PDB file of C-alpha atoms in Angstrom:
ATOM      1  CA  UNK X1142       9.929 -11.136  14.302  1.00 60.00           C
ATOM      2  CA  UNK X1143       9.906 -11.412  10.902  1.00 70.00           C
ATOM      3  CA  UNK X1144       8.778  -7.918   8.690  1.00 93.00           C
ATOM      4  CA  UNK X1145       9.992  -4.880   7.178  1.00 96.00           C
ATOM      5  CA  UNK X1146      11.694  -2.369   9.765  1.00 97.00           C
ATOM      6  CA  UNK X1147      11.561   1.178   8.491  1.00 97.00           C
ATOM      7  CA  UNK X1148      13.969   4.043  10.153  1.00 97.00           C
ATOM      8  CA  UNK X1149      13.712   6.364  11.659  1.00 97.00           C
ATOM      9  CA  UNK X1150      10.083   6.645  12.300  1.00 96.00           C
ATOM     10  CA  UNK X1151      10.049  10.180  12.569  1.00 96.00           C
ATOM     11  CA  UNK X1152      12.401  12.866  11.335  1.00 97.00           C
ATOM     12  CA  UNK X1153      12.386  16.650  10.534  1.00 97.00           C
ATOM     13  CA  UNK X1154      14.585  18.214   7.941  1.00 97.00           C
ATOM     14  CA  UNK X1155      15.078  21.844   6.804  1.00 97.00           C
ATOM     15  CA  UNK X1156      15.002  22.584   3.064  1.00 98.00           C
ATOM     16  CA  UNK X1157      18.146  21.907   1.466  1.00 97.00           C
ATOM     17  CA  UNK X1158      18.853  18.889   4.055  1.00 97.00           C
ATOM     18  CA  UNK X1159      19.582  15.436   2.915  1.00 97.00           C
ATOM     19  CA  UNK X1160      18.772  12.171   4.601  1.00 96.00           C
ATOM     20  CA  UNK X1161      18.733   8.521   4.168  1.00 98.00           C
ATOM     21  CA  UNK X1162      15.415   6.420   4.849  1.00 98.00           C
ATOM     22  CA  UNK X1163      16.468   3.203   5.561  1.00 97.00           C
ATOM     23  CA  UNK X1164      14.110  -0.247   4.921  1.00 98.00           C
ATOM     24  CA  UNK X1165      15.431  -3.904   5.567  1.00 98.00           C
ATOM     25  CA  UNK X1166      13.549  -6.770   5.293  1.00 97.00           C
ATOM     26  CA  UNK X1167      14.089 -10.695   6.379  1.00 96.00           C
ATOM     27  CA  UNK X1168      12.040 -13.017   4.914  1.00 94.00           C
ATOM     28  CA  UNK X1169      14.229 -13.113   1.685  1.00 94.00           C
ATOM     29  CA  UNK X1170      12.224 -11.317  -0.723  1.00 93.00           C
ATOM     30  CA  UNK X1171      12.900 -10.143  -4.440  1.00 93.00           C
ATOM     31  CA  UNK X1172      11.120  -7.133  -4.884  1.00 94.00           C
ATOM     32  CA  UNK X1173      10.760  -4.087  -2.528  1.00 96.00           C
ATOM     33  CA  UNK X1174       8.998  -0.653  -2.741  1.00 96.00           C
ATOM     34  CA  UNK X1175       9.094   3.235  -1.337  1.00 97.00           C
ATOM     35  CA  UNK X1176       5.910   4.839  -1.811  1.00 97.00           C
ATOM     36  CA  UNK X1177       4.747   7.940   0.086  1.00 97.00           C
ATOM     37  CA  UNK X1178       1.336   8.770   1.514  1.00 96.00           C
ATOM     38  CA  UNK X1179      -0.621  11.825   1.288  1.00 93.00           C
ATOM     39  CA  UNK X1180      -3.953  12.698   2.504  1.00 85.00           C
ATOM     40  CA  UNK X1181      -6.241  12.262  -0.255  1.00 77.00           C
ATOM     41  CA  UNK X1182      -3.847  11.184  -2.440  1.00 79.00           C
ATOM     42  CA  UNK X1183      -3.594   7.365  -1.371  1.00 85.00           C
ATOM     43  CA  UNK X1184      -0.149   5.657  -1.836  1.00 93.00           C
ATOM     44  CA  UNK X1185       2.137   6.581  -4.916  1.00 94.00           C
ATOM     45  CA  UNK X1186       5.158   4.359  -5.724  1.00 94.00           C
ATOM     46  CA  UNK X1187       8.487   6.341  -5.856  1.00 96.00           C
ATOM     47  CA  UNK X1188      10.735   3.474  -7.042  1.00 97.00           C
ATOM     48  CA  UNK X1189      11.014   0.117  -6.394  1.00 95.00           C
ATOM     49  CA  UNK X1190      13.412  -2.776  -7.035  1.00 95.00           C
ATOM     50  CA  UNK X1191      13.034  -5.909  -8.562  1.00 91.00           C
ATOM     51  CA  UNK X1192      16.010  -7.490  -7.299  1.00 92.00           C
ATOM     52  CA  UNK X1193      19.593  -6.895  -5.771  1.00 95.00           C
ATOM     53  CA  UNK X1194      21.507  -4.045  -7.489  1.00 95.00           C
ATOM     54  CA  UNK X1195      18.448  -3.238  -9.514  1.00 94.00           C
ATOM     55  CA  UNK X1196      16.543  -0.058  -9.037  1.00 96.00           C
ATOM     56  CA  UNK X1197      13.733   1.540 -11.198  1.00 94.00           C
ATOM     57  CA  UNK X1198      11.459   4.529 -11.384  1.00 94.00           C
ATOM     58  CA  UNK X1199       7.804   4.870  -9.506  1.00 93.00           C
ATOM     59  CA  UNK X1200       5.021   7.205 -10.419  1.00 91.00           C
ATOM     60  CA  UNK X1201       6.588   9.814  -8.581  1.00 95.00           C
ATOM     61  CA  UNK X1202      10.450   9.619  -8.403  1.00 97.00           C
ATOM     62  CA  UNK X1203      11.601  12.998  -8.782  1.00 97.00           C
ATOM     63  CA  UNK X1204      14.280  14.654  -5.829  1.00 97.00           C
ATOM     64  CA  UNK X1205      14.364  11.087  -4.840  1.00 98.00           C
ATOM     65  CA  UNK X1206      17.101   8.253  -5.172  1.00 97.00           C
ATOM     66  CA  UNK X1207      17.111   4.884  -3.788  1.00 98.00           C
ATOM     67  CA  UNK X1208      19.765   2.082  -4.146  1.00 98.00           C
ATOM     68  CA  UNK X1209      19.493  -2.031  -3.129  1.00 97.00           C
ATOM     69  CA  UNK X1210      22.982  -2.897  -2.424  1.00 96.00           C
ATOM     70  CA  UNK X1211      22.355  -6.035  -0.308  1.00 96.00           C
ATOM     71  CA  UNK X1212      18.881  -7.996  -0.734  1.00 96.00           C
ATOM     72  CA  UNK X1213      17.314  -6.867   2.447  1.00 97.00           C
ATOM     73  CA  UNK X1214      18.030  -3.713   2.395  1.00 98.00           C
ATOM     74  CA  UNK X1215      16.220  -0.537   0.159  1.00 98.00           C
ATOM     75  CA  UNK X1216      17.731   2.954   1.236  1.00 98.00           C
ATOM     76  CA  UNK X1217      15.501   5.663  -0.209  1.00 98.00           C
ATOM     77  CA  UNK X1218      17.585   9.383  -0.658  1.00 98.00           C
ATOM     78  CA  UNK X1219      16.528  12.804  -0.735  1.00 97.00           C
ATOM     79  CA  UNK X1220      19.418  14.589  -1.768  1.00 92.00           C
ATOM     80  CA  UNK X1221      18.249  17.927  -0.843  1.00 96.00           C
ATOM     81  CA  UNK X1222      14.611  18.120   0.840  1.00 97.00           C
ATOM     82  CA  UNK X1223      11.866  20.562  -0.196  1.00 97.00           C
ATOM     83  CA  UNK X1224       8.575  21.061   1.865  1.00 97.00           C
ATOM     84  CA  UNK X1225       6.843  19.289  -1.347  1.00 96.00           C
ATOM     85  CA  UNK X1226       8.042  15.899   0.335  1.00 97.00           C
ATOM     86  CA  UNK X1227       6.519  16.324   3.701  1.00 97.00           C
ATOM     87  CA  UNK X1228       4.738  13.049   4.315  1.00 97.00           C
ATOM     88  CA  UNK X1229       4.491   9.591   5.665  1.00 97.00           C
ATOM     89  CA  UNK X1230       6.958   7.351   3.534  1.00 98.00           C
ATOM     90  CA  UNK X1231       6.199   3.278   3.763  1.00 97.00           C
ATOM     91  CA  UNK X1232       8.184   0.650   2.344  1.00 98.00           C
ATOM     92  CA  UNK X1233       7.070  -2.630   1.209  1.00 96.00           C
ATOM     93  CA  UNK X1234       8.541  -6.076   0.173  1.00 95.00           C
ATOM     94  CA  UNK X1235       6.954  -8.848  -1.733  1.00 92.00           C
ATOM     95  CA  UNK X1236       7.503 -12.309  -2.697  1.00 82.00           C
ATOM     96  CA  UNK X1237       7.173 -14.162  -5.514  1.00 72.00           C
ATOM     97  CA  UNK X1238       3.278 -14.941  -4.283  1.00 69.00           C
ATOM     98  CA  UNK X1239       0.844 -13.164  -2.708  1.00 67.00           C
ATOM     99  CA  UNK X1240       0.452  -9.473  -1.223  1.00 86.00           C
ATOM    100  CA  UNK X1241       3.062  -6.634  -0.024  1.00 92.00           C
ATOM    101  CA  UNK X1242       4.484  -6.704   3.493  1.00 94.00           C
ATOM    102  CA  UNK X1243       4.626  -3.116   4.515  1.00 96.00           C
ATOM    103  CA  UNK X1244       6.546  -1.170   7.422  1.00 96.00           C
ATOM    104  CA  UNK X1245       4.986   0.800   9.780  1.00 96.00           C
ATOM    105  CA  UNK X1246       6.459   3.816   8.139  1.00 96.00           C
ATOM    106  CA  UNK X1247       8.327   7.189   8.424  1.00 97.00           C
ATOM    107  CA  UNK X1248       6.839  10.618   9.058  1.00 97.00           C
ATOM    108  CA  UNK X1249       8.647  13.469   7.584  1.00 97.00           C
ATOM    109  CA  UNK X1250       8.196  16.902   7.943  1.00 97.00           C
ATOM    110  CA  UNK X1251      10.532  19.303   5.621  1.00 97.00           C
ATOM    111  CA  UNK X1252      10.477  23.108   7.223  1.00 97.00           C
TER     112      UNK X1252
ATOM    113  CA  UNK O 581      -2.804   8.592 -11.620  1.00 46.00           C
ATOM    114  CA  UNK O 582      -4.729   6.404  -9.471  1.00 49.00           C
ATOM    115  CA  UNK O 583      -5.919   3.053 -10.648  1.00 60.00           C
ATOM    116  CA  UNK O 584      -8.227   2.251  -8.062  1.00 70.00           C
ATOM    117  CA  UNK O 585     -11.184   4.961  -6.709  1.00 83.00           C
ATOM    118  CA  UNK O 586     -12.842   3.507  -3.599  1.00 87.00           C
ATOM    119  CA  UNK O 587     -16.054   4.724  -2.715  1.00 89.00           C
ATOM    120  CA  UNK O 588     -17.346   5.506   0.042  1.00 93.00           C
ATOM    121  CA  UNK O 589     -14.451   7.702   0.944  1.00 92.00           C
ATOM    122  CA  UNK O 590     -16.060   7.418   4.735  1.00 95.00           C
ATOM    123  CA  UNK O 591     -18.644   4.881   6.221  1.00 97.00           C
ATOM    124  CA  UNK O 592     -20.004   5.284   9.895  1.00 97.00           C
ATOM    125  CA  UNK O 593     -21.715   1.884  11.126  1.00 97.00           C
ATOM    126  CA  UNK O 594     -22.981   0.794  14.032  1.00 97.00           C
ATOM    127  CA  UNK O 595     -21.008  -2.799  15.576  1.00 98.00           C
ATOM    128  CA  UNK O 596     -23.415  -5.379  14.238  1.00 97.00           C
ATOM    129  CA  UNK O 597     -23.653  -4.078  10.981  1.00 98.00           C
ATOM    130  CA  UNK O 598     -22.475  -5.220   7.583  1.00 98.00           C
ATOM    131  CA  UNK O 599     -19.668  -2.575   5.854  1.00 97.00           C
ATOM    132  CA  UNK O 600     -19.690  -2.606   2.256  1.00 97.00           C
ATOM    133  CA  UNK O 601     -16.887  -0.571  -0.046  1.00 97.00           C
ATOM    134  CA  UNK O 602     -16.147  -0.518  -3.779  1.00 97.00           C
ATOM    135  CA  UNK O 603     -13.203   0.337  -5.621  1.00 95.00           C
ATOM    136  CA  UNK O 604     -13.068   1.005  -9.571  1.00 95.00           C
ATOM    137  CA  UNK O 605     -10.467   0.707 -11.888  1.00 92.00           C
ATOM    138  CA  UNK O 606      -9.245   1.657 -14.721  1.00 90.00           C
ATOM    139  CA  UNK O 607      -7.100  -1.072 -17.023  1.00 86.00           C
ATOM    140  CA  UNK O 608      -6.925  -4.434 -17.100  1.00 88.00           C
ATOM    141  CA  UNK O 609      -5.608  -6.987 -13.930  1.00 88.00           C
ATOM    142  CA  UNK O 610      -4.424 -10.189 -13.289  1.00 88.00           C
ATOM    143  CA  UNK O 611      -5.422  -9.507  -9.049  1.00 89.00           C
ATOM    144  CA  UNK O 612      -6.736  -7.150  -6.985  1.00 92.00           C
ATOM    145  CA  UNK O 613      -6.265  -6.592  -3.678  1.00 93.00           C
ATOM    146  CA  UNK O 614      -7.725  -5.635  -0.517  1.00 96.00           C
ATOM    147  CA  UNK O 615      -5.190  -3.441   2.668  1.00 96.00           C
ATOM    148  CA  UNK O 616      -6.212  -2.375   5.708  1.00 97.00           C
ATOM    149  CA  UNK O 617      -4.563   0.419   7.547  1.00 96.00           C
ATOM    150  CA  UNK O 618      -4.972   1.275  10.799  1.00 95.00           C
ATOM    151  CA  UNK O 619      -4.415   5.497  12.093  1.00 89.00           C
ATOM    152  CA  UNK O 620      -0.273   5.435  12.064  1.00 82.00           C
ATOM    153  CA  UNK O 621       0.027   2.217  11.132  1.00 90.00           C
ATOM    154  CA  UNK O 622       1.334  -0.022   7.682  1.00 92.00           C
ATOM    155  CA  UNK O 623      -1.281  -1.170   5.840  1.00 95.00           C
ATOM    156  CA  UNK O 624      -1.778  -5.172   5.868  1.00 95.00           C
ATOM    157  CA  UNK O 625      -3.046  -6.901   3.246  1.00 94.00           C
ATOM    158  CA  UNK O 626      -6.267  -8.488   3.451  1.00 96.00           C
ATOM    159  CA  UNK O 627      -7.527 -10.479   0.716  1.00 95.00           C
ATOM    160  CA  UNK O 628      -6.355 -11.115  -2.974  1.00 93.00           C
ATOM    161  CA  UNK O 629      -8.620 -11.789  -5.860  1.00 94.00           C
ATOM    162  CA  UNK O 630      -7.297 -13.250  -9.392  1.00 92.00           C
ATOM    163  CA  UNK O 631      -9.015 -11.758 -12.426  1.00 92.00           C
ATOM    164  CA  UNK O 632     -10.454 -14.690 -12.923  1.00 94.00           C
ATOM    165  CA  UNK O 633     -12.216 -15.343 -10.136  1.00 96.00           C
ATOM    166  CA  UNK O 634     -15.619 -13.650  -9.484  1.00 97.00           C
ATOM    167  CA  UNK O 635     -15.715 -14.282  -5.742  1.00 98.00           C
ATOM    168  CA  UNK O 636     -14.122 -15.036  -2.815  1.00 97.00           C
ATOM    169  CA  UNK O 637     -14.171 -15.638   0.892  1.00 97.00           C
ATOM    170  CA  UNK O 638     -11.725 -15.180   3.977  1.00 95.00           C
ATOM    171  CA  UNK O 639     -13.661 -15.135   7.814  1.00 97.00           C
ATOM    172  CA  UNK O 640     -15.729 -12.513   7.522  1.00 97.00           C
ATOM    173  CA  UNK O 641     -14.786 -10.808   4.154  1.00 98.00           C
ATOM    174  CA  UNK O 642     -16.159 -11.594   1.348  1.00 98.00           C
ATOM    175  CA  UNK O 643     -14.766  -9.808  -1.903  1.00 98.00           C
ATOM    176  CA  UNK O 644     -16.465  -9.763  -5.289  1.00 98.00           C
ATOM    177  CA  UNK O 645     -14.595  -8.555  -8.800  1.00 97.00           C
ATOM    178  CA  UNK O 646     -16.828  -7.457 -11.859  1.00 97.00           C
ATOM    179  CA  UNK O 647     -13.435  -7.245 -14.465  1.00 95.00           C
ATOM    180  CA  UNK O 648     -16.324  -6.045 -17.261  1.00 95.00           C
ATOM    181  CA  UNK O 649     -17.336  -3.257 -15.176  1.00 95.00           C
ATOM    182  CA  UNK O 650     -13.963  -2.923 -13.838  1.00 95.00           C
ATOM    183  CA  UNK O 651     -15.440  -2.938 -10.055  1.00 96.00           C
ATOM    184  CA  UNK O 652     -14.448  -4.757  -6.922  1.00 97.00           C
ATOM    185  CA  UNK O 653     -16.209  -4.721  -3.870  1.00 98.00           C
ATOM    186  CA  UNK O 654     -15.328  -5.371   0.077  1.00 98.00           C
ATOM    187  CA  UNK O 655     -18.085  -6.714   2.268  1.00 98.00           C
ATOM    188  CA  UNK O 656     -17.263  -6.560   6.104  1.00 98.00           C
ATOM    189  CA  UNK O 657     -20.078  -8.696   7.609  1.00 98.00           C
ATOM    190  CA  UNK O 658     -20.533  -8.240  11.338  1.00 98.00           C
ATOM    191  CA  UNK O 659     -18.659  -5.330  11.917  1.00 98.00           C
ATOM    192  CA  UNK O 660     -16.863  -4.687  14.891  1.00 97.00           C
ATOM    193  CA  UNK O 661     -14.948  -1.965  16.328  1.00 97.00           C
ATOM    194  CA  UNK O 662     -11.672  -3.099  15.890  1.00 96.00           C
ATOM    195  CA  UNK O 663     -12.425  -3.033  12.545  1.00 97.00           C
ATOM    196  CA  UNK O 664     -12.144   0.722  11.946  1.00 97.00           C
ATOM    197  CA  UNK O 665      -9.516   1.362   9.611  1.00 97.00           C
ATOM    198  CA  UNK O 666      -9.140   2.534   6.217  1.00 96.00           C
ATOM    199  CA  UNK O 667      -9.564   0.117   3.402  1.00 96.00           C
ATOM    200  CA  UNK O 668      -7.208   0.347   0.273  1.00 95.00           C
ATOM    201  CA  UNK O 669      -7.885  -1.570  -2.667  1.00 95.00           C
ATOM    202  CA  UNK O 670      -4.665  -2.444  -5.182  1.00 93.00           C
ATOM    203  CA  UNK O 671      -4.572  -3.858  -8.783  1.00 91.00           C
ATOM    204  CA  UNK O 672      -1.180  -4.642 -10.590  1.00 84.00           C
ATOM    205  CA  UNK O 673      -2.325  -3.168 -14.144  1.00 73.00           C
ATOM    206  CA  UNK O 674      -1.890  -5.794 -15.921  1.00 68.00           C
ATOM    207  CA  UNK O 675       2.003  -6.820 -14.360  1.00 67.00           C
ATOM    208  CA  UNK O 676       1.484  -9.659 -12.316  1.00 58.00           C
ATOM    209  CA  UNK O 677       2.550  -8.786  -8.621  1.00 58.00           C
ATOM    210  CA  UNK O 678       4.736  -6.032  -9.171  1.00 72.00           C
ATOM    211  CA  UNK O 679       4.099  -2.180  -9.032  1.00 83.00           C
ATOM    212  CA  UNK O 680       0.659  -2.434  -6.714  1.00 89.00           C
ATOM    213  CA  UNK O 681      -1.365   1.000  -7.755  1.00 89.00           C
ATOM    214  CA  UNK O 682      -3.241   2.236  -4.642  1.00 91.00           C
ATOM    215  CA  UNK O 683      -6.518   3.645  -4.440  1.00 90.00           C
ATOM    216  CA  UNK O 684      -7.415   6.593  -2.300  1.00 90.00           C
ATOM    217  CA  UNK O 685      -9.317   4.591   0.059  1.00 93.00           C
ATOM    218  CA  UNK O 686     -12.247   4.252   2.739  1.00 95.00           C
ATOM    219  CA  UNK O 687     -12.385   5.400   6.049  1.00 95.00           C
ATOM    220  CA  UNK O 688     -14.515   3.261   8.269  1.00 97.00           C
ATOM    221  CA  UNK O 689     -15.718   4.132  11.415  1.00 98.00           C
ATOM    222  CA  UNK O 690     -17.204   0.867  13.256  1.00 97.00           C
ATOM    223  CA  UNK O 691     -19.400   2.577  16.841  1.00 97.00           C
ATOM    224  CA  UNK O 692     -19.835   0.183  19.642  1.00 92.00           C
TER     225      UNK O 692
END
């Protein structure tokens, strides 16, 4: 079926871990997201991508790295997790029309 | 920073009823739009309103967008259980489709 796949869906880290969230898309579209979801703060964009091999900051990019080697893929890094990013991260894709395709996300919890 | 503020932050309804939610903003748009998410779940989008456009229509949702007041509104007419969710609405500030800024949201709670 055609959609954005997020992995894993779940994962626990310690602080000071890294890991690699991993979001591929197929319908063959430009621009992809990472945002992260907190309760009661809505959804805040980390970074995004406007294209293959292009990358650029969100609202809230810090301890976070991303890269979009191939078109279908955005691969959002935490180089070394802190309890501050425990949360639900979704990533989205878009077209040159209409609204955001989301995944159906990935909780983390840092310890 | 938020760009939209939806408000209710919760609505309880009875199955039936009509559901109504409105989100504020704070800069200029070319669209809004409306996402539902369900508990655990990705949000889908719903609706999307140009800023020119005052109204629109899609089954039972009707959206409205006030770009002088800076206001949007969802109206869920007919509510039914399946539709509890929370409601996020989106504008682009001003950048076309890219960068969607999220509001907080609405939790509704549709009772049979």
């Amino acid at each position: 079926n055609a959609g954005v796949t997020q992995t894993p869906k779940f994962r626990v880290l310690k602080t000071g871990q890294s890991m690699t969230l991993l979001c591929a898309q197929d319908m063959n579209h430009e621009y992809m997201y990472w945002y992260r979801q907190d309760p009661g703060m809505g959804l805040r964009l980390i970074h995004y991508s406007v294209g293959e091999g292009t990358t650029a900051k969100g609202e809230v990019p810090d301890g976070y790295n991303v890269s979009r080697l191939k078109k279908q893929n955005f691969l959002l890094g935490l180089e070394s997790a802190a309890p501050s990013q425990t949360s639900v991260y979704f990533c989205a894709s878009q077209g040159t029309y209409y609204g955001y395709t989301f995944g159906s996300g990935t909780r983390l919890t840092v310890v | 920073s938020q760009q939209g503020e939806e408000d209710p932050q919760a609505l309880s309804i009875q199955e039936g009823e009509n559901a109504t939610m409105n989100c504020s903003y704070k800069t200029s748009i070319n669209n809004l739009q409306w996402y539902r998410q369900n508990s655990g779940r990705g949000l889908v989008h719903l609706i999307l309103i140009r800023s020119n456009e005052r109204e629109k229509h899609s089954g039972r949702l009707r959206v409205t967008l006030d770009t002088s007041k800076k206001s949007s509104s969802l109206l869920i007419t007919a509510s039914r259980a399946a539709d509890t969710a929370s409601y996020f609405c989106a504008t682009d500030g001003g950048t076309g489709f890219q960068k969607l800024v999220f509001g907080t949201g609405t939790r509704l709670l549709v009772s049979p």
